[in-house]
Coordinates of C-alpha atoms (C1' of nucleotides) in Angstrom, one line a residue:
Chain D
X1 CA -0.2 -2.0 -36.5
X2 CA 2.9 -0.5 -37.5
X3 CA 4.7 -2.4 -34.8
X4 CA 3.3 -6.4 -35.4
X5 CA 3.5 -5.8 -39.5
X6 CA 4.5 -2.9 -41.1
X7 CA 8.0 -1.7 -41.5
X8 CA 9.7 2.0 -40.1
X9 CA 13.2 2.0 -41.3
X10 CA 13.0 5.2 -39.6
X11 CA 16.5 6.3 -37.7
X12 CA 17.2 4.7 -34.2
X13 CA 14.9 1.5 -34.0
X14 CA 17.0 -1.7 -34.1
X15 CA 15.2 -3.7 -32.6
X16 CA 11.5 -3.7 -32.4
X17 CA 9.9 -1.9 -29.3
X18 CA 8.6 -4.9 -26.8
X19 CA 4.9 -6.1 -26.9
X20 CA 3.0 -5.5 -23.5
X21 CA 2.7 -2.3 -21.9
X22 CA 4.4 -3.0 -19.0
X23 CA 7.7 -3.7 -20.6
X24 CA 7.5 -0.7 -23.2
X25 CA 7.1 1.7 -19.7
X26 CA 10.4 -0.2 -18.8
X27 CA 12.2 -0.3 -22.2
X28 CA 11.4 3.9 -21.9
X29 CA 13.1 3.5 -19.0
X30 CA 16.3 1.9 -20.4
X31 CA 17.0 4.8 -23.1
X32 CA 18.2 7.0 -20.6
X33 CA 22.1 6.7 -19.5
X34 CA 24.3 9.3 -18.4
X35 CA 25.5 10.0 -21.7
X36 CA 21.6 10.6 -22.3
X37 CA 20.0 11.7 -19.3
X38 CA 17.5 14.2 -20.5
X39 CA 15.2 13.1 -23.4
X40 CA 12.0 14.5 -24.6
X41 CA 9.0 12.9 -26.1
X42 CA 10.0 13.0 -29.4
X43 CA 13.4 11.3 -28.8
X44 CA 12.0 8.5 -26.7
X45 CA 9.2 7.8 -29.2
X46 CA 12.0 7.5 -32.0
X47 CA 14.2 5.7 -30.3
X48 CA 11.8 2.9 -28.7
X49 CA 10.2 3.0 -32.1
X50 CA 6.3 3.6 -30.4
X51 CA 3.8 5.6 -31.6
X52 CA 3.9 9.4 -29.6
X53 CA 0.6 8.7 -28.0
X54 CA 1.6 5.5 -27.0
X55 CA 4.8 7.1 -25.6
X56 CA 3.1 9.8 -24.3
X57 CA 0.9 7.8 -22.3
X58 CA 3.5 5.8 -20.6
X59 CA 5.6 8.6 -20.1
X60 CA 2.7 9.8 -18.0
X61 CA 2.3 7.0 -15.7
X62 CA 5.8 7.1 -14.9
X63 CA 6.2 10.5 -14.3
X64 CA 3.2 10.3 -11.9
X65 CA 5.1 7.5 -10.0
X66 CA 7.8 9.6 -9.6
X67 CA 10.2 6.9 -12.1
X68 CA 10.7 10.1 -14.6
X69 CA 10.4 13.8 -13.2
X70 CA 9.6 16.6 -16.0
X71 CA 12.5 19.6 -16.6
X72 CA 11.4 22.7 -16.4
X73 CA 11.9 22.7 -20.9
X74 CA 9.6 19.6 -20.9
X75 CA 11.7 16.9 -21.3
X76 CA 12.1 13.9 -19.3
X77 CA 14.8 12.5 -17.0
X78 CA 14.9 9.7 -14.3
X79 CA 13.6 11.0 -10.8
X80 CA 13.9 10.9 -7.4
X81 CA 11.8 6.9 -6.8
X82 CA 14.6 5.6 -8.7
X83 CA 16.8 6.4 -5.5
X84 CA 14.1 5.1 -2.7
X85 CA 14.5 2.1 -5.0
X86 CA 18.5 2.0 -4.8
X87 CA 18.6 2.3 -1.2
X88 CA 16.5 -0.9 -0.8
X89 CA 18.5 -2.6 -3.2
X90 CA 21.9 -1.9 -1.3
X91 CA 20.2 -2.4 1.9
X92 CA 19.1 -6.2 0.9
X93 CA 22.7 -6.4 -0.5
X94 CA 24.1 -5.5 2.8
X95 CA 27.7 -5.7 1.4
X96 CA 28.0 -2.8 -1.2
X97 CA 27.8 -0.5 1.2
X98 CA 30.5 -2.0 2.9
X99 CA 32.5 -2.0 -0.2
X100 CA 32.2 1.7 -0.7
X101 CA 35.0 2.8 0.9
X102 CA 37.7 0.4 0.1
X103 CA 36.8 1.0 -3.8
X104 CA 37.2 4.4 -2.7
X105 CA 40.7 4.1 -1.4
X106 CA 42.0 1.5 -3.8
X107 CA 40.6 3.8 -6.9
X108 CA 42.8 7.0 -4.8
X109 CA 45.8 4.7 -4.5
X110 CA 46.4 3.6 -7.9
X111 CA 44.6 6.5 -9.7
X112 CA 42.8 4.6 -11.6
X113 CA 39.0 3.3 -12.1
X114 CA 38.4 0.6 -8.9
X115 CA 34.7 -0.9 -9.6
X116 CA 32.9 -4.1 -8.5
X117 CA 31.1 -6.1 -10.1
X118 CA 28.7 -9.4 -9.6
X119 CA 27.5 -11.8 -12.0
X120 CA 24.2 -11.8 -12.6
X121 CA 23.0 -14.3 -14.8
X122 CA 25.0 -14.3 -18.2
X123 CA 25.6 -10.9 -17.3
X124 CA 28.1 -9.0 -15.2
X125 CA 26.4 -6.0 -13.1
X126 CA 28.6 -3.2 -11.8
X127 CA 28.0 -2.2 -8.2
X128 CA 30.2 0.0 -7.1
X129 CA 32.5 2.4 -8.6
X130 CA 35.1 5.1 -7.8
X131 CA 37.0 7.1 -10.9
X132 CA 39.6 8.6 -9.5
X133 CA 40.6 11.6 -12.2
X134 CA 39.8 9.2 -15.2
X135 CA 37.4 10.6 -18.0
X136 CA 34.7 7.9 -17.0
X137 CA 32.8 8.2 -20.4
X138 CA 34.3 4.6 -21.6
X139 CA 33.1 2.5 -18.7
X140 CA 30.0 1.0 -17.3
X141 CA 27.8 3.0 -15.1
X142 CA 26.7 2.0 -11.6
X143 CA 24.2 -0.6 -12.2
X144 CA 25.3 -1.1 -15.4
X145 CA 25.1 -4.5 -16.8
X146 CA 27.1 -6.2 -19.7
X147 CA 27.2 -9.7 -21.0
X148 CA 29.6 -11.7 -19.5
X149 CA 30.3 -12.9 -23.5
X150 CA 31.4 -9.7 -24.1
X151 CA 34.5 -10.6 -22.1
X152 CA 37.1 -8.4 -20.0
X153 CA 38.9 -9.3 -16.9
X154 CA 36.2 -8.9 -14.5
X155 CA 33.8 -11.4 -16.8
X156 CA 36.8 -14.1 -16.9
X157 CA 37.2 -13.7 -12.9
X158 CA 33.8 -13.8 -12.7
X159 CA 33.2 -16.9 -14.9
X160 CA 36.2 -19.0 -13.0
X161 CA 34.8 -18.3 -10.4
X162 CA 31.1 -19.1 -10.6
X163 CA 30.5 -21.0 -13.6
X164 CA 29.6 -24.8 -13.1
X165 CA 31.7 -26.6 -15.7
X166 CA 34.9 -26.1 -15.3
X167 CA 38.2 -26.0 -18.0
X168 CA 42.0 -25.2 -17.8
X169 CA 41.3 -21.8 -18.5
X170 CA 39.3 -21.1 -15.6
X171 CA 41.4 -23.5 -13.2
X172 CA 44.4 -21.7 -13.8
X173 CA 42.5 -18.1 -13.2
X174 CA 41.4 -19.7 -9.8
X175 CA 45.2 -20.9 -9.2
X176 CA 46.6 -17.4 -9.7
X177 CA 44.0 -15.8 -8.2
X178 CA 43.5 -12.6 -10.3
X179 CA 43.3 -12.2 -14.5
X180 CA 44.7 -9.7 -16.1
X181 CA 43.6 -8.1 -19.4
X182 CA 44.5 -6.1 -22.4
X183 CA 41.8 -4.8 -24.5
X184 CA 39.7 -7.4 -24.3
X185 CA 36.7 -5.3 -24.7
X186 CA 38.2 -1.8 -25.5
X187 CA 41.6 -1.7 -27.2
X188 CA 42.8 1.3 -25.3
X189 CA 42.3 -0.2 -21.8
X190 CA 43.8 -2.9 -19.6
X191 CA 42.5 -4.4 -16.2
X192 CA 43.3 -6.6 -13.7
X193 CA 40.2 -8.1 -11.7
X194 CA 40.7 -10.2 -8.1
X195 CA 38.0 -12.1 -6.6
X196 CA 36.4 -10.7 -3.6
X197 CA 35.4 -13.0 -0.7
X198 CA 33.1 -12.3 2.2
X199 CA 35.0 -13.2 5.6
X200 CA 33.1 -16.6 5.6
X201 CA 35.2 -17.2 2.6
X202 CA 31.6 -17.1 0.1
X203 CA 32.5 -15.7 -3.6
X204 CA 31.0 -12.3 -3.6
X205 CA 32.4 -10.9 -7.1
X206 CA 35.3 -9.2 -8.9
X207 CA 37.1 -5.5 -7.9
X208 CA 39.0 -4.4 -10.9
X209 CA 41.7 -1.5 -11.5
X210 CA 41.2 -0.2 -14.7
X211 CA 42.9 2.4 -16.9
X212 CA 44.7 2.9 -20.1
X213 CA 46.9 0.4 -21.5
X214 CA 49.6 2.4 -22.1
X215 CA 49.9 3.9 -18.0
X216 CA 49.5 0.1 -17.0
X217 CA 52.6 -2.2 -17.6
X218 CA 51.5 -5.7 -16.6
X219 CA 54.2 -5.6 -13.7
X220 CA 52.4 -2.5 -12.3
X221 CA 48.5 -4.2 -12.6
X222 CA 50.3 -6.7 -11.0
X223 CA 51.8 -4.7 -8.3
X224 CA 47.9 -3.5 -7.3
X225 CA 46.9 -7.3 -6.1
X226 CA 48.2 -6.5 -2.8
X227 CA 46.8 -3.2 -2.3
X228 CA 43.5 -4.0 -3.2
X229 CA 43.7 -7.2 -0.7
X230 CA 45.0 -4.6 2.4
X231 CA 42.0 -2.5 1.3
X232 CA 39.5 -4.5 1.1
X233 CA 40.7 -6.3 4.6
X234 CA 39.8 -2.8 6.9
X235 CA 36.3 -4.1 6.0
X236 CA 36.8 -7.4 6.7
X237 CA 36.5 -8.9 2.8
X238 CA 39.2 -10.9 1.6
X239 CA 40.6 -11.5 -1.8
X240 CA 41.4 -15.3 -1.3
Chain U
X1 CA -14.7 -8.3 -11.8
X2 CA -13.4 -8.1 -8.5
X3 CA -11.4 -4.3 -8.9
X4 CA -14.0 -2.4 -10.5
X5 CA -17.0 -4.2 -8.8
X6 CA -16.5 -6.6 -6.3
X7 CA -15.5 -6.0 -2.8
X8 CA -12.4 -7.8 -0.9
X9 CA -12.3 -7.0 2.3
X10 CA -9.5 -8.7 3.1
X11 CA -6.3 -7.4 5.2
X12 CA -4.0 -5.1 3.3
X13 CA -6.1 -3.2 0.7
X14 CA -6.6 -0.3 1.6
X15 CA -6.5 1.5 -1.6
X16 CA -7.9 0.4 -4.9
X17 CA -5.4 -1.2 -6.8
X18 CA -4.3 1.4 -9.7
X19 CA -5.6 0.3 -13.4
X20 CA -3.6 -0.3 -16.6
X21 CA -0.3 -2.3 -16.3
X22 CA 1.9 -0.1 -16.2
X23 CA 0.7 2.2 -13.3
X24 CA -0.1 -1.5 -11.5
X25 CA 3.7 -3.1 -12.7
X26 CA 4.7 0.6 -10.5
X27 CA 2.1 0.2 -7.8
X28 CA 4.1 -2.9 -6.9
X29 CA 7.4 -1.6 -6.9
X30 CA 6.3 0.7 -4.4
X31 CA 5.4 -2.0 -2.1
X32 CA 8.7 -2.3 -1.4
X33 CA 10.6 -0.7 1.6
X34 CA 13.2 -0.6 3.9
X35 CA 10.9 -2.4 6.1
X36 CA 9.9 -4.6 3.4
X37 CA 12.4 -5.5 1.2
X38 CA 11.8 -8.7 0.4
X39 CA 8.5 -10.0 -0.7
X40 CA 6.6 -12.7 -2.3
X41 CA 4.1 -13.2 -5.0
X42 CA 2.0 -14.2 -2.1
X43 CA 2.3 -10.8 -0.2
X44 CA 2.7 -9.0 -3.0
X45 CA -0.6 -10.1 -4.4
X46 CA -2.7 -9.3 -1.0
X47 CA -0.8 -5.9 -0.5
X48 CA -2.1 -4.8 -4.3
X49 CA -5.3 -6.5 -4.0
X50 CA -4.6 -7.6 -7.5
X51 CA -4.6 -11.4 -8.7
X52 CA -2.2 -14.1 -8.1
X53 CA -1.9 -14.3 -12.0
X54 CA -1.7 -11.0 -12.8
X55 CA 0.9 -9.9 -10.2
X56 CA 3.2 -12.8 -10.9
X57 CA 3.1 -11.9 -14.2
X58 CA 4.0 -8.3 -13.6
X59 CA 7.0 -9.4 -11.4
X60 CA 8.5 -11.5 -14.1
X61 CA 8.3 -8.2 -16.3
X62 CA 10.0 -6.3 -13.8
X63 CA 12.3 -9.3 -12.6
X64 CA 13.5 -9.6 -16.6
X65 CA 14.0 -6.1 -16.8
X66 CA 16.1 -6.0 -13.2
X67 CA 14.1 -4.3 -11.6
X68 CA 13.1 -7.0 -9.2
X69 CA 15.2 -9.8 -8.6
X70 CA 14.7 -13.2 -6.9
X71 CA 16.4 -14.2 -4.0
X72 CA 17.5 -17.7 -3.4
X73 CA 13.9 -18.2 -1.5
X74 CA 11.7 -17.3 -4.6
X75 CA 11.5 -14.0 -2.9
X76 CA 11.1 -10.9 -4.9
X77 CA 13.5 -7.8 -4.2
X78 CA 14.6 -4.6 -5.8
X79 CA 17.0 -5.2 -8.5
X80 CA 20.3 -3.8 -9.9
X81 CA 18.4 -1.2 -12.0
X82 CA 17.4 1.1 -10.0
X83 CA 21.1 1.5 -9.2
X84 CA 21.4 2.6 -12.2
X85 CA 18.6 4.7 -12.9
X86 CA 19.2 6.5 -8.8
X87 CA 23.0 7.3 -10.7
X88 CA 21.6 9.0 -13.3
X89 CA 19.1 10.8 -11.1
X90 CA 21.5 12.4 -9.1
X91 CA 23.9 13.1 -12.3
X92 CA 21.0 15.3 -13.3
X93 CA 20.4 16.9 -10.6
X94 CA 24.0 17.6 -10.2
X95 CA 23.4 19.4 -6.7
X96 CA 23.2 16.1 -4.5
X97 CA 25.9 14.6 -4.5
X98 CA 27.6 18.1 -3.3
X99 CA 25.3 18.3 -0.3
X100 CA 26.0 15.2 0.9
X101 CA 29.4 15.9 2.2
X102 CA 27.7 18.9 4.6
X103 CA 24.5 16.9 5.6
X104 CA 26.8 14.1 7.3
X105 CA 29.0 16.6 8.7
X106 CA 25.8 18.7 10.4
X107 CA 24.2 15.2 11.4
X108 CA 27.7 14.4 13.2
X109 CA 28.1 18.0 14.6
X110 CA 24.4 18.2 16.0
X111 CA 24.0 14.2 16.7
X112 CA 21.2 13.7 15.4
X113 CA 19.4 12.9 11.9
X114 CA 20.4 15.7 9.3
X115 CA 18.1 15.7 6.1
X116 CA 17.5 17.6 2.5
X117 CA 14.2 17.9 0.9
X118 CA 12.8 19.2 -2.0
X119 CA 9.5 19.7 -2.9
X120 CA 7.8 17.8 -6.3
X121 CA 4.4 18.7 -6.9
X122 CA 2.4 18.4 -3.8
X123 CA 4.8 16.0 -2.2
X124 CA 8.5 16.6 -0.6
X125 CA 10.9 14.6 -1.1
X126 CA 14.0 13.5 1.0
X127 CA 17.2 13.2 -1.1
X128 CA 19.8 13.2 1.5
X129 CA 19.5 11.6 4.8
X130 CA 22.4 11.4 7.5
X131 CA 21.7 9.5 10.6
X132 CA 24.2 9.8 13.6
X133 CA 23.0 7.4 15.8
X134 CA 19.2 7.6 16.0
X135 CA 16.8 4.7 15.4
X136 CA 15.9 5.4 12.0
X137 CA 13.0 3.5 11.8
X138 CA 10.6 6.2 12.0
X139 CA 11.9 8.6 9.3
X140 CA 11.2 8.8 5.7
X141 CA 13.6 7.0 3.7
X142 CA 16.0 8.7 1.0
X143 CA 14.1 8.8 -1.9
X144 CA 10.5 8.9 0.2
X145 CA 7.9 11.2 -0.6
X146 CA 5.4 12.8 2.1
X147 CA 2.3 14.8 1.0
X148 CA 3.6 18.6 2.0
X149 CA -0.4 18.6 3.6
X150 CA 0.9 16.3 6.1
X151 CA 2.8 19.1 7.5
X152 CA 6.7 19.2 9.4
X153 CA 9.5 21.5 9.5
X154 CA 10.4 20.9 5.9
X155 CA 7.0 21.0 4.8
X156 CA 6.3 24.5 6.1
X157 CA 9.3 25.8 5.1
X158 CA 8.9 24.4 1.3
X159 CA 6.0 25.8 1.0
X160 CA 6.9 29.2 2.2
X161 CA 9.3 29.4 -0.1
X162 CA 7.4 27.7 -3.0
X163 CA 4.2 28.4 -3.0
X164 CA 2.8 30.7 -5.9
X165 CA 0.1 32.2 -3.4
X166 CA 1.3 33.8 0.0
X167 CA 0.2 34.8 3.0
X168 CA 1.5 36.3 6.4
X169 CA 2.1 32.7 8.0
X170 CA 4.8 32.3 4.7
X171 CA 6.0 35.6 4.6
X172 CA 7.1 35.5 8.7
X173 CA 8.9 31.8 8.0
X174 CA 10.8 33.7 4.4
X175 CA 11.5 36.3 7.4
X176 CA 13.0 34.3 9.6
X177 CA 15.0 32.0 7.6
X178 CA 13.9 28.9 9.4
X179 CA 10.8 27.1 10.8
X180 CA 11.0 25.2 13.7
X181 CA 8.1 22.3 14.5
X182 CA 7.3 20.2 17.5
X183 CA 5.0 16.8 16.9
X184 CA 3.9 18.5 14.1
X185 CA 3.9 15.3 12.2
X186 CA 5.1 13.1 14.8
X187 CA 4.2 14.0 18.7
X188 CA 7.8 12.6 19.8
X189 CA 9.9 14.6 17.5
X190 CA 11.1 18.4 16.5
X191 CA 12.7 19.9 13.9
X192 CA 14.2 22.4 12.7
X193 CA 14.2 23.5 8.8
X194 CA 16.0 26.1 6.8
X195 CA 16.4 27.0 3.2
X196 CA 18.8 26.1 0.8
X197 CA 20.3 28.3 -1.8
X198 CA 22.5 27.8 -4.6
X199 CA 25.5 29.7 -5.2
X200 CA 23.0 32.2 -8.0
X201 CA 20.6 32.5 -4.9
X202 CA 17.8 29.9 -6.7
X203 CA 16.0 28.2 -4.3
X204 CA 16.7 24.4 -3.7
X205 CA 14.6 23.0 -1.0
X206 CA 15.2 22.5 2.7
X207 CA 18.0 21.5 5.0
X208 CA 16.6 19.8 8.5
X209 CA 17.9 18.4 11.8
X210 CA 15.5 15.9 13.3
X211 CA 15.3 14.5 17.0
X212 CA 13.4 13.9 20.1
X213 CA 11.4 17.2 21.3
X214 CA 12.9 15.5 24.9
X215 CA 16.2 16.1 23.8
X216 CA 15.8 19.0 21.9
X217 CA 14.4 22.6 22.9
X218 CA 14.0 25.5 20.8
X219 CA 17.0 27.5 22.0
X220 CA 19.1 24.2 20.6
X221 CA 17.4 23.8 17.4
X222 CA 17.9 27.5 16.9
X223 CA 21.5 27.1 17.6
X224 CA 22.0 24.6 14.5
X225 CA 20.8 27.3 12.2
X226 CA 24.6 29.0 12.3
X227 CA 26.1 25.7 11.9
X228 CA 24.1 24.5 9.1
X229 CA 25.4 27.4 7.5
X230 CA 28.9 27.1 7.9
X231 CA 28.7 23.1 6.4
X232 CA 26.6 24.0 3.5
X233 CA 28.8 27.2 2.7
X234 CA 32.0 24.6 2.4
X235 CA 30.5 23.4 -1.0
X236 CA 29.2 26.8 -1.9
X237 CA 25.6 26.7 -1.1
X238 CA 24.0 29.5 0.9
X239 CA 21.1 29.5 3.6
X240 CA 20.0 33.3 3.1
Chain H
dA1 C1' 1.1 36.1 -40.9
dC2 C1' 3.1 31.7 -41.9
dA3 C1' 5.7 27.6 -41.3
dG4 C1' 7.8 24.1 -38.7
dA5 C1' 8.4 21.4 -34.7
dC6 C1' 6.4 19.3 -30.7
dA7 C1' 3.0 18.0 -27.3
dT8 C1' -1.6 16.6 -26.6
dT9 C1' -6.4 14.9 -27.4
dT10 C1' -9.7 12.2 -29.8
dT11 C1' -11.7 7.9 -31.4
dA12 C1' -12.8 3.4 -33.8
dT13 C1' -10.6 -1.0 -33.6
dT14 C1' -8.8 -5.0 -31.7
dA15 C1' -4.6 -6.7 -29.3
dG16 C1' -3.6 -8.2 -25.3
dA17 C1' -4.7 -8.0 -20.3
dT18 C1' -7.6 -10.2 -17.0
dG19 C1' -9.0 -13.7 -13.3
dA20 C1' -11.3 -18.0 -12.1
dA21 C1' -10.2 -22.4 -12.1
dA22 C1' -7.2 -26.2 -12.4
dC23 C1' -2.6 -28.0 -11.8
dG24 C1' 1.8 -29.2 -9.6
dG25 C1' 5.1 -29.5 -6.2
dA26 C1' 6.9 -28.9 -1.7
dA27 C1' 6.5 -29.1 3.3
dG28 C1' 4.1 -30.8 7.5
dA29 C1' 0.9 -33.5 10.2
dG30 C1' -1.1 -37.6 11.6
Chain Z
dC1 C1' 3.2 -43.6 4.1
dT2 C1' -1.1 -40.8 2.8
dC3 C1' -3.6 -36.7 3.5
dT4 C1' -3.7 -31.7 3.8
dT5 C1' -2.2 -27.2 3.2
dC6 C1' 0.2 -23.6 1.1
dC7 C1' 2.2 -21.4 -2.9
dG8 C1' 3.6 -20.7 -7.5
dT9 C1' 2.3 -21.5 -12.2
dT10 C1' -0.5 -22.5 -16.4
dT11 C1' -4.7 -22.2 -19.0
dC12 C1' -8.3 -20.1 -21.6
dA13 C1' -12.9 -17.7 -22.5
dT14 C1' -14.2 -12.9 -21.9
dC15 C1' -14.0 -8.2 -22.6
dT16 C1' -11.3 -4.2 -20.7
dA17 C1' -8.2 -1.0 -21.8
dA18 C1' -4.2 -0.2 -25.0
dT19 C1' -3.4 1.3 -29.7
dA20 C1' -2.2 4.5 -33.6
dA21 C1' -3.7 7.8 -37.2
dA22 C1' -5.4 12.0 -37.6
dA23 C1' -6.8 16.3 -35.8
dT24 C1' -5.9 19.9 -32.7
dG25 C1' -3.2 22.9 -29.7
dT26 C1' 0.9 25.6 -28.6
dC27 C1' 4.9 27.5 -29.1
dT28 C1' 9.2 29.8 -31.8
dG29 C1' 11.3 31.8 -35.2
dT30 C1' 11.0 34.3 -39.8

DNA sequence: ACAGACATTTTATTAGATGAAACGGAAGAG
DNA sequence: CTCTTCCGTTTCATCTAATAAAATGTCTGT
């Protein structure tokens, strides 16, 4: 009852837990990230806003599944299905694998973040990801998704490139063939995003360099175009 | 009715479709496979045995949370999630992605399939998986679990090393620091396992090298168990 | 021995899941 | 072109199975 009517201003739940058990097992799921990836009962509970039992319960099922795994202290964290489940993703995907390598290289020759991302809806969905020596706590994980509102150069590239009405704006980022930002979406940080094309010349999505805005002069963003193209070339992608 | 009462003897339901939505919402995800990895409401309704309405109502569930996603087709295939979820998974168990540097190198040195396992519960599970040049086809899949009852190298050996109650059988495989199988679990293949430590001496799980028996006799299998040592000591595991 | 923090079980109540049937739309055959 | 078939989707009366408050169990530290 507390969840239809009544009212817990209690700590972490901003927005009401979801109806339908289904989706509260799923919306469990969601409160773990890398910055959280352990969490016990009493965490999840609070932060979904569900009742312990209910929590409980569910936390069951998807332990049994294999979705969560139990630490040895009790608590919960993802488990091993979540990685059967990867593979098959990136298998039906056949091209992230592919991409692997070249993000690897172009992250290891501008020492910087290299990640790749595809639109998914309103949102943009980070695939693929290499770090290089950066502190990655400020970025999006692998899978990761953020709304393509929210902006940054990979959500402009993304929107020129894929979104059905069309406007200067997004003309021009077609013409040029890359956008460059400078904290769009985190003040410290500037980007430049290129579109990637499979070698049938079909849109694929948008490999960035990222890094802090004040290593990154736009001349030297700028500069990265070209490598990224040479990279992504040794696995027969193309940036236009 | 028709789960807790009725009969359908149709094709693919073998098993009892699980109750509560959750554990069926699950169920259907692990329909999915390599073999299989895309599917529709159709299939995925006979494969479960459940519904038409309930299952399509499940997969929108899972396809709004990302789980699923559709393909162009209206087919149904594993989403962008579980991307996520498999990257926190191995951030927490922080000792994967340092084995899987060795497993491809042992896989390349030996040419054949190189694999890591760990047991969970009754089941093992494979977490790394390195395929030279074999057919793959008729391995378990990273992330696949196998009931430890259905016996193979790994099995043996994660048991002997695992297992609260021992006997001689156990004690001679933690004796000799490997177990070596033939058709145990597949009358065409043979394997050798061995046990992998952490730097503090904790057991992990086990380290295999799978192949043809044709190709592969004992005295070879045997011979791996040196070099499997070497590749694993690079990142500062131990097999003894 | 007591207190506090968590996990777990129990149980009466009803929210919400279920599935048979009907509908709709697309593709193919005659 | 109409008829048929095959799927996905919607509807709705029925009742299963999910819910949450409270009680109980199990630690840990004082």
């Amino acid at each position: 009852m507390s969840i239809s009517t009544g009212k817990k201003p209690s700590a972490g739940d901003r927005h009401a837990p979801p109806s339908g058990v289904l989706e509260r097992g799923l919306f469990l799921m969601s409160l773990f990230s890398m910055e959280r990836p352990r969490l016990q009962l009493r965490d999840l509970a609070q932060l979904s806003g569900l009742d312990k039992a209910t929590t409980l319960r569910a936390l069951r099922t998807l332990a049994k599944w294999g979705y969560l795994e139990r630490t040895p202290e009790g608590a919960y964290s993802p488990g091993p299905v979540n990685l059967r489940l990867a593979s098959i993703f990136k298998a039906t995907s056949n091209f992230i694998a592919r991409l692997e390598a070249p993000i690897s290289a172009i992250s290891g020759r501008a020492n910087q973040t290299a990640s790749f991302f595809v639109r998914s809806r309103d949102d943009r969905v980070c695939l693929v990801r290499d770090h290089a020596f950066q502190d990655f706590r400020y970025f999006i994980e692998v899978g990761g998704t953020v709304k393509l509102s929210e902006g940054g150069a990979a959500a402009q590239l993304l929107l020129a490139y894929t979104e059905p009405e069309d406007d200067d704006a997004r003309a021009a980022i077609r013409q040029a063939g890359h956008y460059i930002s400078r904290g769009e979406r985190n003040r410290h940080f500037a980007s430049i995003a290129v579109p990637l094309f499979e070698s049938d010349r079909s849109f694929l999505g948008a490999v960035t360099i990222t890094g802090m805005a004040v290593d990154l002069d736009d001349e030297m963003l700028l500069g990265f175009k070209a490598m990224i193209g040479e990279e992504v070339a040794a696995a027969s992608f193309t940036t236009a």
